[in-house]
Amino acid sequence: MRIISNIQQMQALAITLKREGKRIAFVPTMGFLHQGHASLLREGRRQGDILVLSIFVNPIQFGINEDLDRYPRDMERDCRIAAECGVDVVFTPDAVGMYPPGFQTGVTVRDISLPLCGASRPGHFDGVATVVTKLFNIVQPDVALFGRKDYQQLAVIRRMVTDLSMPMEIVGMPIVREADGLAMSSRNAYLSEEQRQSALCLHRSIVIARKLFSDGERSADAIKKAVLETIGQESLIMVEYIELRDGNSLEEQEIVDNATLLALAVKTGQTRLIDNTVLGEEL
Ligand code: AMP
């Protein structure tokens, strides 16, 4: 496994590999890897001749009062997990290399970036679309894998790749959860034991919503109310949003169907957690 920090070196390697006819699979991350990331890497290993993992805590996707400075990092452990998953190249650019003085270009994916996390984190998806475009230009993947844990992010990337005719395939991977249902996230490291227990209400409410849906409930309001009741029982959890939206366009829905996204965002202490499910979709 090679570790490359230099952008030109990574890009030159990618160009050489492509000339040799190699299919490059790519998993972009912010590091502090867990089994959610590992599931993307294993699928990437299956889909590509060469598997590239990037680890970059992207400053331009964080708001001013967010957790950029304290985002958890552990390069040694990440490299161990990467090696176990069969990664060929770990790409670890630095912020100055990615955003040199004078940098002034951005990618905006308009409507689909606005609701949900885009509303609570203004500019977040511009930061994501811009860094992912840069990473794609450097790594030149044939296939890139993203988790459905960040459902809106995946939708934004899919839209961008289609709109800008980027020559690659985007694969969305299922949410990986802890045994007790908590969706895996690097940010779970911030949680106290008490907060972590409270956070289980996210998954609990998803199970309840899915049951309501499979029992025939189609009113978005009714499902939202049940979710809010479940989450509302936890005094340590503050709801940011509970929304039911079309799973493709992310437009609001009053009547839900089997492609409706239930998206949740909450805060416990300083930690922001998200989770989601597509009602009617097999898990
Ligand atoms: P991050 O390091 O949080 O930026 O995540 C990197 C990639 O891993 C993104 O495509 C995420 O959606 C994906 N990911 C993070 N957590 C999970 C999870 N629990 N299950 C599946 N994919 C995940």
CSV table of C-alpha atoms and ligand atoms in Angstrom, one decimal:
chain,number,residue,atom,x,y,z
A,1,MET,CA,0.0,0.0,0.0
A,2,ARG,CA,1.3,3.4,-1.0
A,3,ILE,CA,0.7,6.6,0.9
A,4,ILE,CA,0.8,9.7,-1.3
A,5,SER,CA,0.3,13.3,-0.1
A,6,ASN,CA,1.5,15.1,-3.2
A,7,ILE,CA,-1.3,16.1,-5.5
A,8,GLN,CA,0.7,16.0,-8.7
A,9,GLN,CA,2.2,12.7,-7.8
A,10,MET,CA,-1.3,11.2,-7.2
A,11,GLN,CA,-2.6,12.6,-10.5
A,12,ALA,CA,0.4,11.4,-12.5
A,13,LEU,CA,0.0,7.9,-11.0
A,14,ALA,CA,-3.7,7.9,-11.9
A,15,ILE,CA,-3.0,8.9,-15.5
A,16,THR,CA,-0.4,6.2,-15.8
A,17,LEU,CA,-2.7,3.5,-14.4
A,18,LYS,CA,-5.5,4.6,-16.7
A,19,ARG,CA,-3.1,4.4,-19.7
A,20,GLU,CA,-2.4,0.8,-18.6
A,21,GLY,CA,-6.1,0.2,-18.8
A,22,LYS,CA,-6.6,-0.2,-15.1
A,23,ARG,CA,-10.1,0.5,-13.6
A,24,ILE,CA,-9.7,2.8,-10.6
A,25,ALA,CA,-12.2,2.6,-7.7
A,26,PHE,CA,-12.2,5.5,-5.3
A,27,VAL,CA,-13.5,6.0,-1.8
A,28,PRO,CA,-13.2,9.6,-0.5
A,29,THR,CA,-13.3,10.1,3.3
A,30,MET,CA,-12.4,12.4,6.1
A,31,GLY,CA,-10.6,9.6,7.9
A,32,PHE,CA,-11.1,8.1,11.4
A,33,LEU,CA,-12.3,5.0,9.6
A,34,HIS,CA,-14.9,2.7,10.9
A,35,GLN,CA,-16.8,-0.3,9.5
A,36,GLY,CA,-19.0,2.0,7.4
A,37,HIS,CA,-16.0,3.2,5.5
A,38,ALA,CA,-14.7,-0.4,5.4
A,39,SER,CA,-17.8,-1.6,3.6
A,40,LEU,CA,-17.2,1.0,0.9
A,41,LEU,CA,-13.6,0.0,0.6
A,42,ARG,CA,-14.5,-3.7,0.3
A,43,GLU,CA,-17.0,-3.0,-2.4
A,44,GLY,CA,-14.4,-0.7,-4.1
A,45,ARG,CA,-11.9,-3.6,-3.9
A,46,ARG,CA,-14.4,-5.8,-5.8
A,47,GLN,CA,-15.2,-3.2,-8.4
A,48,GLY,CA,-11.7,-1.8,-9.3
A,49,ASP,CA,-8.3,-3.1,-10.3
A,50,ILE,CA,-6.8,-0.3,-8.2
A,51,LEU,CA,-8.4,0.9,-5.0
A,52,VAL,CA,-7.7,4.5,-3.9
A,53,LEU,CA,-8.8,5.9,-0.5
A,54,SER,CA,-8.5,9.6,0.2
A,55,ILE,CA,-8.3,11.0,3.7
A,56,PHE,CA,-8.9,14.7,3.8
A,57,VAL,CA,-10.7,16.8,6.4
A,58,ASN,CA,-12.0,19.3,4.0
A,59,PRO,CA,-12.0,22.8,5.6
A,60,ILE,CA,-14.4,24.4,3.1
A,61,GLN,CA,-17.3,22.1,4.0
A,62,PHE,CA,-17.3,23.1,7.7
A,63,GLY,CA,-19.2,26.2,9.0
A,64,ILE,CA,-17.3,28.6,11.2
A,65,ASN,CA,-18.7,27.2,14.4
A,66,GLU,CA,-18.4,23.6,13.4
A,67,ASP,CA,-16.0,20.9,14.5
A,68,LEU,CA,-13.1,21.3,11.9
A,69,ASP,CA,-10.5,21.8,14.6
A,70,ARG,CA,-11.5,18.9,16.7
A,71,TYR,CA,-12.5,16.4,14.0
A,72,PRO,CA,-11.1,13.1,15.2
A,73,ARG,CA,-7.9,11.9,13.4
A,74,ASP,CA,-5.9,8.7,13.6
A,75,MET,CA,-3.7,8.1,10.6
A,76,GLU,CA,-2.0,5.0,11.9
A,77,ARG,CA,-5.2,3.2,12.6
A,78,ASP,CA,-6.7,4.4,9.3
A,79,CYS,CA,-3.8,2.9,7.4
A,80,ARG,CA,-4.2,-0.4,9.3
A,81,ILE,CA,-7.9,-0.6,8.3
A,82,ALA,CA,-7.1,0.5,4.8
A,83,ALA,CA,-4.5,-2.3,4.4
A,84,GLU,CA,-7.0,-4.8,5.7
A,85,CYS,CA,-9.5,-3.7,3.1
A,86,GLY,CA,-7.0,-4.1,0.3
A,87,VAL,CA,-6.4,-0.4,-0.5
A,88,ASP,CA,-3.6,0.2,-3.0
A,89,VAL,CA,-3.2,3.9,-2.5
A,90,VAL,CA,-4.0,6.2,0.4
A,91,PHE,CA,-4.1,9.8,-0.8
A,92,THR,CA,-3.7,12.3,2.0
A,93,PRO,CA,-3.4,15.8,0.5
A,94,ASP,CA,-3.1,18.8,2.8
A,95,ALA,CA,-5.3,21.9,2.9
A,96,VAL,CA,-2.7,24.2,1.4
A,97,GLY,CA,-2.1,21.9,-1.5
A,98,MET,CA,-5.9,21.6,-2.1
A,99,TYR,CA,-6.6,25.3,-1.6
A,100,PRO,CA,-3.5,27.2,-2.5
A,101,PRO,CA,-3.4,31.0,-2.1
A,102,GLY,CA,-5.6,32.6,-4.7
A,103,PHE,CA,-8.0,29.7,-4.9
A,104,GLN,CA,-11.4,31.0,-6.0
A,105,THR,CA,-13.3,28.3,-7.9
A,106,GLY,CA,-16.3,26.5,-6.6
A,107,VAL,CA,-18.9,24.0,-7.7
A,108,THR,CA,-22.6,24.6,-6.7
A,109,VAL,CA,-25.3,22.0,-7.2
A,110,ARG,CA,-28.3,24.2,-6.8
A,111,ASP,CA,-31.7,23.1,-5.7
A,112,ILE,CA,-30.9,19.7,-4.2
A,113,SER,CA,-28.3,21.3,-1.9
A,114,LEU,CA,-30.8,23.7,-0.3
A,115,PRO,CA,-33.1,21.7,2.0
A,116,LEU,CA,-32.2,19.4,4.9
A,117,CYS,CA,-28.5,19.6,5.9
A,118,GLY,CA,-28.0,22.4,3.3
A,119,ALA,CA,-30.5,24.5,5.2
A,120,SER,CA,-28.8,24.0,8.6
A,121,ARG,CA,-25.2,24.1,7.1
A,122,PRO,CA,-25.2,26.9,4.5
A,123,GLY,CA,-22.5,26.4,2.0
A,124,HIS,CA,-21.7,22.8,3.2
A,125,PHE,CA,-22.6,21.1,-0.1
A,126,ASP,CA,-20.7,23.7,-2.2
A,127,GLY,CA,-17.7,22.7,-0.1
A,128,VAL,CA,-18.5,19.0,-0.7
A,129,ALA,CA,-19.1,19.4,-4.5
A,130,THR,CA,-15.9,21.4,-4.9
A,131,VAL,CA,-13.7,19.0,-3.0
A,132,VAL,CA,-15.2,16.0,-4.7
A,133,THR,CA,-14.7,17.5,-8.1
A,134,LYS,CA,-11.0,18.2,-7.3
A,135,LEU,CA,-10.5,14.7,-5.9
A,136,PHE,CA,-12.1,13.2,-9.0
A,137,ASN,CA,-9.8,15.3,-11.2
A,138,ILE,CA,-6.8,14.1,-9.2
A,139,VAL,CA,-7.7,10.4,-8.7
A,140,GLN,CA,-9.5,9.9,-12.1
A,141,PRO,CA,-11.8,7.2,-10.8
A,142,ASP,CA,-13.9,4.9,-13.0
A,143,VAL,CA,-16.1,4.3,-10.0
A,144,ALA,CA,-16.5,6.2,-6.8
A,145,LEU,CA,-18.3,4.8,-3.7
A,146,PHE,CA,-20.4,6.8,-1.2
A,147,GLY,CA,-22.5,5.9,1.8
A,148,ARG,CA,-26.2,6.4,2.0
A,149,LYS,CA,-25.6,7.5,5.6
A,150,ASP,CA,-25.0,10.9,4.0
A,151,TYR,CA,-28.0,10.5,1.7
A,152,GLN,CA,-28.2,14.1,0.5
A,153,GLN,CA,-24.5,14.2,-0.2
A,154,LEU,CA,-24.9,11.1,-2.4
A,155,ALA,CA,-27.8,12.8,-4.2
A,156,VAL,CA,-25.8,16.0,-4.7
A,157,ILE,CA,-22.8,14.0,-6.1
A,158,ARG,CA,-25.0,12.0,-8.4
A,159,ARG,CA,-26.6,15.2,-9.7
A,160,MET,CA,-23.2,16.8,-10.2
A,161,VAL,CA,-21.8,13.9,-12.1
A,162,THR,CA,-24.8,13.8,-14.4
A,163,ASP,CA,-25.0,17.5,-14.9
A,164,LEU,CA,-21.3,18.0,-15.6
A,165,SER,CA,-20.9,14.7,-17.6
A,166,MET,CA,-18.2,13.4,-15.4
A,167,PRO,CA,-17.1,10.1,-16.9
A,168,MET,CA,-17.6,7.8,-13.9
A,169,GLU,CA,-20.0,5.6,-12.1
A,170,ILE,CA,-21.3,6.5,-8.6
A,171,VAL,CA,-22.2,3.7,-6.3
A,172,GLY,CA,-24.3,4.2,-3.2
A,173,MET,CA,-23.8,1.8,-0.3
A,174,PRO,CA,-26.1,0.9,2.6
A,175,ILE,CA,-25.8,2.4,6.0
A,176,VAL,CA,-23.7,0.3,8.4
A,177,ARG,CA,-24.9,0.3,12.0
A,178,GLU,CA,-23.6,-0.7,15.4
A,179,ALA,CA,-25.2,-3.8,16.9
A,180,ASP,CA,-27.6,-1.6,18.8
A,181,GLY,CA,-28.7,0.3,15.7
A,182,LEU,CA,-26.6,3.5,16.0
A,183,ALA,CA,-25.4,4.5,12.5
A,184,MET,CA,-21.6,4.4,12.4
A,185,SER,CA,-20.0,7.8,12.2
A,186,SER,CA,-16.6,9.2,13.0
A,187,ARG,CA,-18.5,11.8,15.1
A,188,ASN,CA,-19.8,9.1,17.4
A,189,ALA,CA,-16.4,9.4,19.1
A,190,TYR,CA,-17.6,12.7,20.6
A,191,LEU,CA,-20.5,11.1,22.5
A,192,SER,CA,-20.5,10.5,26.2
A,193,GLU,CA,-22.1,7.2,27.2
A,194,GLU,CA,-25.3,9.0,28.2
A,195,GLN,CA,-25.5,10.8,24.9
A,196,ARG,CA,-24.8,7.6,23.0
A,197,GLN,CA,-27.6,5.8,24.7
A,198,SER,CA,-30.0,8.8,23.9
A,199,ALA,CA,-28.9,8.7,20.3
A,200,LEU,CA,-30.4,5.3,19.9
A,201,CYS,CA,-33.7,7.0,19.6
A,202,LEU,CA,-32.8,7.9,15.9
A,203,HIS,CA,-32.8,4.2,14.9
A,204,ARG,CA,-35.7,3.4,17.2
A,205,SER,CA,-37.8,6.1,15.4
A,206,ILE,CA,-36.7,4.8,12.0
A,207,VAL,CA,-37.9,1.3,13.0
A,208,ILE,CA,-41.3,2.7,14.1
A,209,ALA,CA,-41.6,4.8,10.9
A,210,ARG,CA,-40.9,1.8,8.8
A,211,LYS,CA,-43.4,-0.3,10.7
A,212,LEU,CA,-46.1,2.4,10.3
A,213,PHE,CA,-45.3,2.5,6.5
A,214,SER,CA,-45.5,-1.3,6.1
A,215,ASP,CA,-48.8,-1.3,8.0
A,216,GLY,CA,-50.2,1.1,5.4
A,217,GLU,CA,-49.7,4.6,6.8
A,218,ARG,CA,-49.1,7.1,4.0
A,219,SER,CA,-49.5,10.4,5.7
A,220,ALA,CA,-46.1,12.2,6.0
A,221,ASP,CA,-47.5,14.2,9.0
A,222,ALA,CA,-48.6,11.0,10.9
A,223,ILE,CA,-45.1,9.4,10.3
A,224,LYS,CA,-43.4,12.6,11.3
A,225,LYS,CA,-45.4,12.9,14.5
A,226,ALA,CA,-44.6,9.3,15.5
A,227,VAL,CA,-40.9,10.0,14.9
A,228,LEU,CA,-41.0,13.3,16.9
A,229,GLU,CA,-42.7,11.5,19.8
A,230,THR,CA,-40.0,8.9,19.9
A,231,ILE,CA,-37.1,11.3,19.7
A,232,GLY,CA,-38.9,13.8,22.0
A,233,GLN,CA,-38.7,11.4,24.9
A,234,GLU,CA,-34.9,11.9,25.0
A,235,SER,CA,-34.1,15.0,27.0
A,236,LEU,CA,-30.5,15.1,25.7
A,237,ILE,CA,-31.6,15.2,22.0
A,238,MET,CA,-32.5,18.4,20.2
A,239,VAL,CA,-34.3,17.9,16.9
A,240,GLU,CA,-32.8,19.8,14.0
A,241,TYR,CA,-35.1,18.4,11.3
A,242,ILE,CA,-37.4,15.4,10.7
A,243,GLU,CA,-38.4,15.4,7.0
A,244,LEU,CA,-40.1,13.2,4.5
A,245,ARG,CA,-39.0,13.9,1.0
A,246,ASP,CA,-38.8,12.3,-2.5
A,247,GLY,CA,-35.8,10.0,-2.5
A,248,ASN,CA,-34.6,11.3,-5.8
A,249,SER,CA,-35.5,15.0,-6.1
A,250,LEU,CA,-35.6,15.6,-2.3
A,251,GLU,CA,-38.8,17.6,-2.8
A,252,GLU,CA,-41.2,17.6,0.1
A,253,GLN,CA,-43.9,15.0,0.2
A,254,GLU,CA,-47.2,15.0,2.0
A,255,ILE,CA,-48.2,11.5,0.9
A,256,VAL,CA,-45.4,9.1,1.2
A,257,ASP,CA,-44.6,6.2,-1.2
A,258,ASN,CA,-42.0,3.5,-1.5
A,259,ALA,CA,-39.3,5.9,-2.6
A,260,THR,CA,-39.8,8.4,0.2
A,261,LEU,CA,-36.8,9.4,2.2
A,262,LEU,CA,-37.2,9.9,6.0
A,263,ALA,CA,-34.2,12.1,7.0
A,264,LEU,CA,-33.3,13.0,10.5
A,265,ALA,CA,-30.8,15.4,12.0
A,266,VAL,CA,-30.4,16.0,15.7
A,267,LYS,CA,-27.9,17.5,18.1
A,268,THR,CA,-26.8,16.1,21.4
A,269,GLY,CA,-24.5,18.5,23.3
A,270,GLN,CA,-22.2,19.9,20.6
A,271,THR,CA,-22.5,16.8,18.4
A,272,ARG,CA,-24.6,16.7,15.3
A,273,LEU,CA,-25.9,13.3,14.2
A,274,ILE,CA,-27.8,12.4,11.1
A,275,ASP,CA,-29.7,9.2,10.0
A,276,ASN,CA,-32.2,8.2,7.4
A,277,THR,CA,-34.1,5.5,5.7
A,278,VAL,CA,-36.1,5.1,2.5
A,279,LEU,CA,-39.5,3.9,3.5
A,280,GLY,CA,-40.6,0.8,1.6
A,281,GLU,CA,-37.1,-0.1,0.5
A,282,GLU,CA,-35.7,-3.4,1.7
A,283,LEU,CA,-32.8,-3.0,4.2
B,1,AMP,P1,-16.8,10.7,6.0
B,1,AMP,O1,-15.5,10.2,6.4
B,1,AMP,O2,-17.8,10.8,7.2
B,1,AMP,O3,-16.8,11.9,5.1
B,1,AMP,O4,-17.5,9.5,5.1
B,1,AMP,C1,-16.9,9.0,4.0
B,1,AMP,C2,-17.8,8.1,3.3
B,1,AMP,O5,-18.2,7.1,4.1
B,1,AMP,C3,-19.1,8.9,2.8
B,1,AMP,O6,-19.5,8.4,1.5
B,1,AMP,C4,-20.1,8.4,3.9
B,1,AMP,O7,-21.4,8.4,3.5
B,1,AMP,C5,-19.6,7.0,4.2
B,1,AMP,N1,-20.1,6.5,5.5
B,1,AMP,C6,-19.9,7.1,6.7
B,1,AMP,N2,-20.5,6.5,7.6
B,1,AMP,C7,-21.2,5.4,7.0
B,1,AMP,C8,-22.0,4.4,7.5
B,1,AMP,N3,-22.3,4.3,8.8
B,1,AMP,N4,-22.5,3.5,6.6
B,1,AMP,C9,-22.1,3.6,5.3
B,1,AMP,N5,-21.4,4.6,4.8
B,1,AMP,C10,-20.9,5.5,5.7
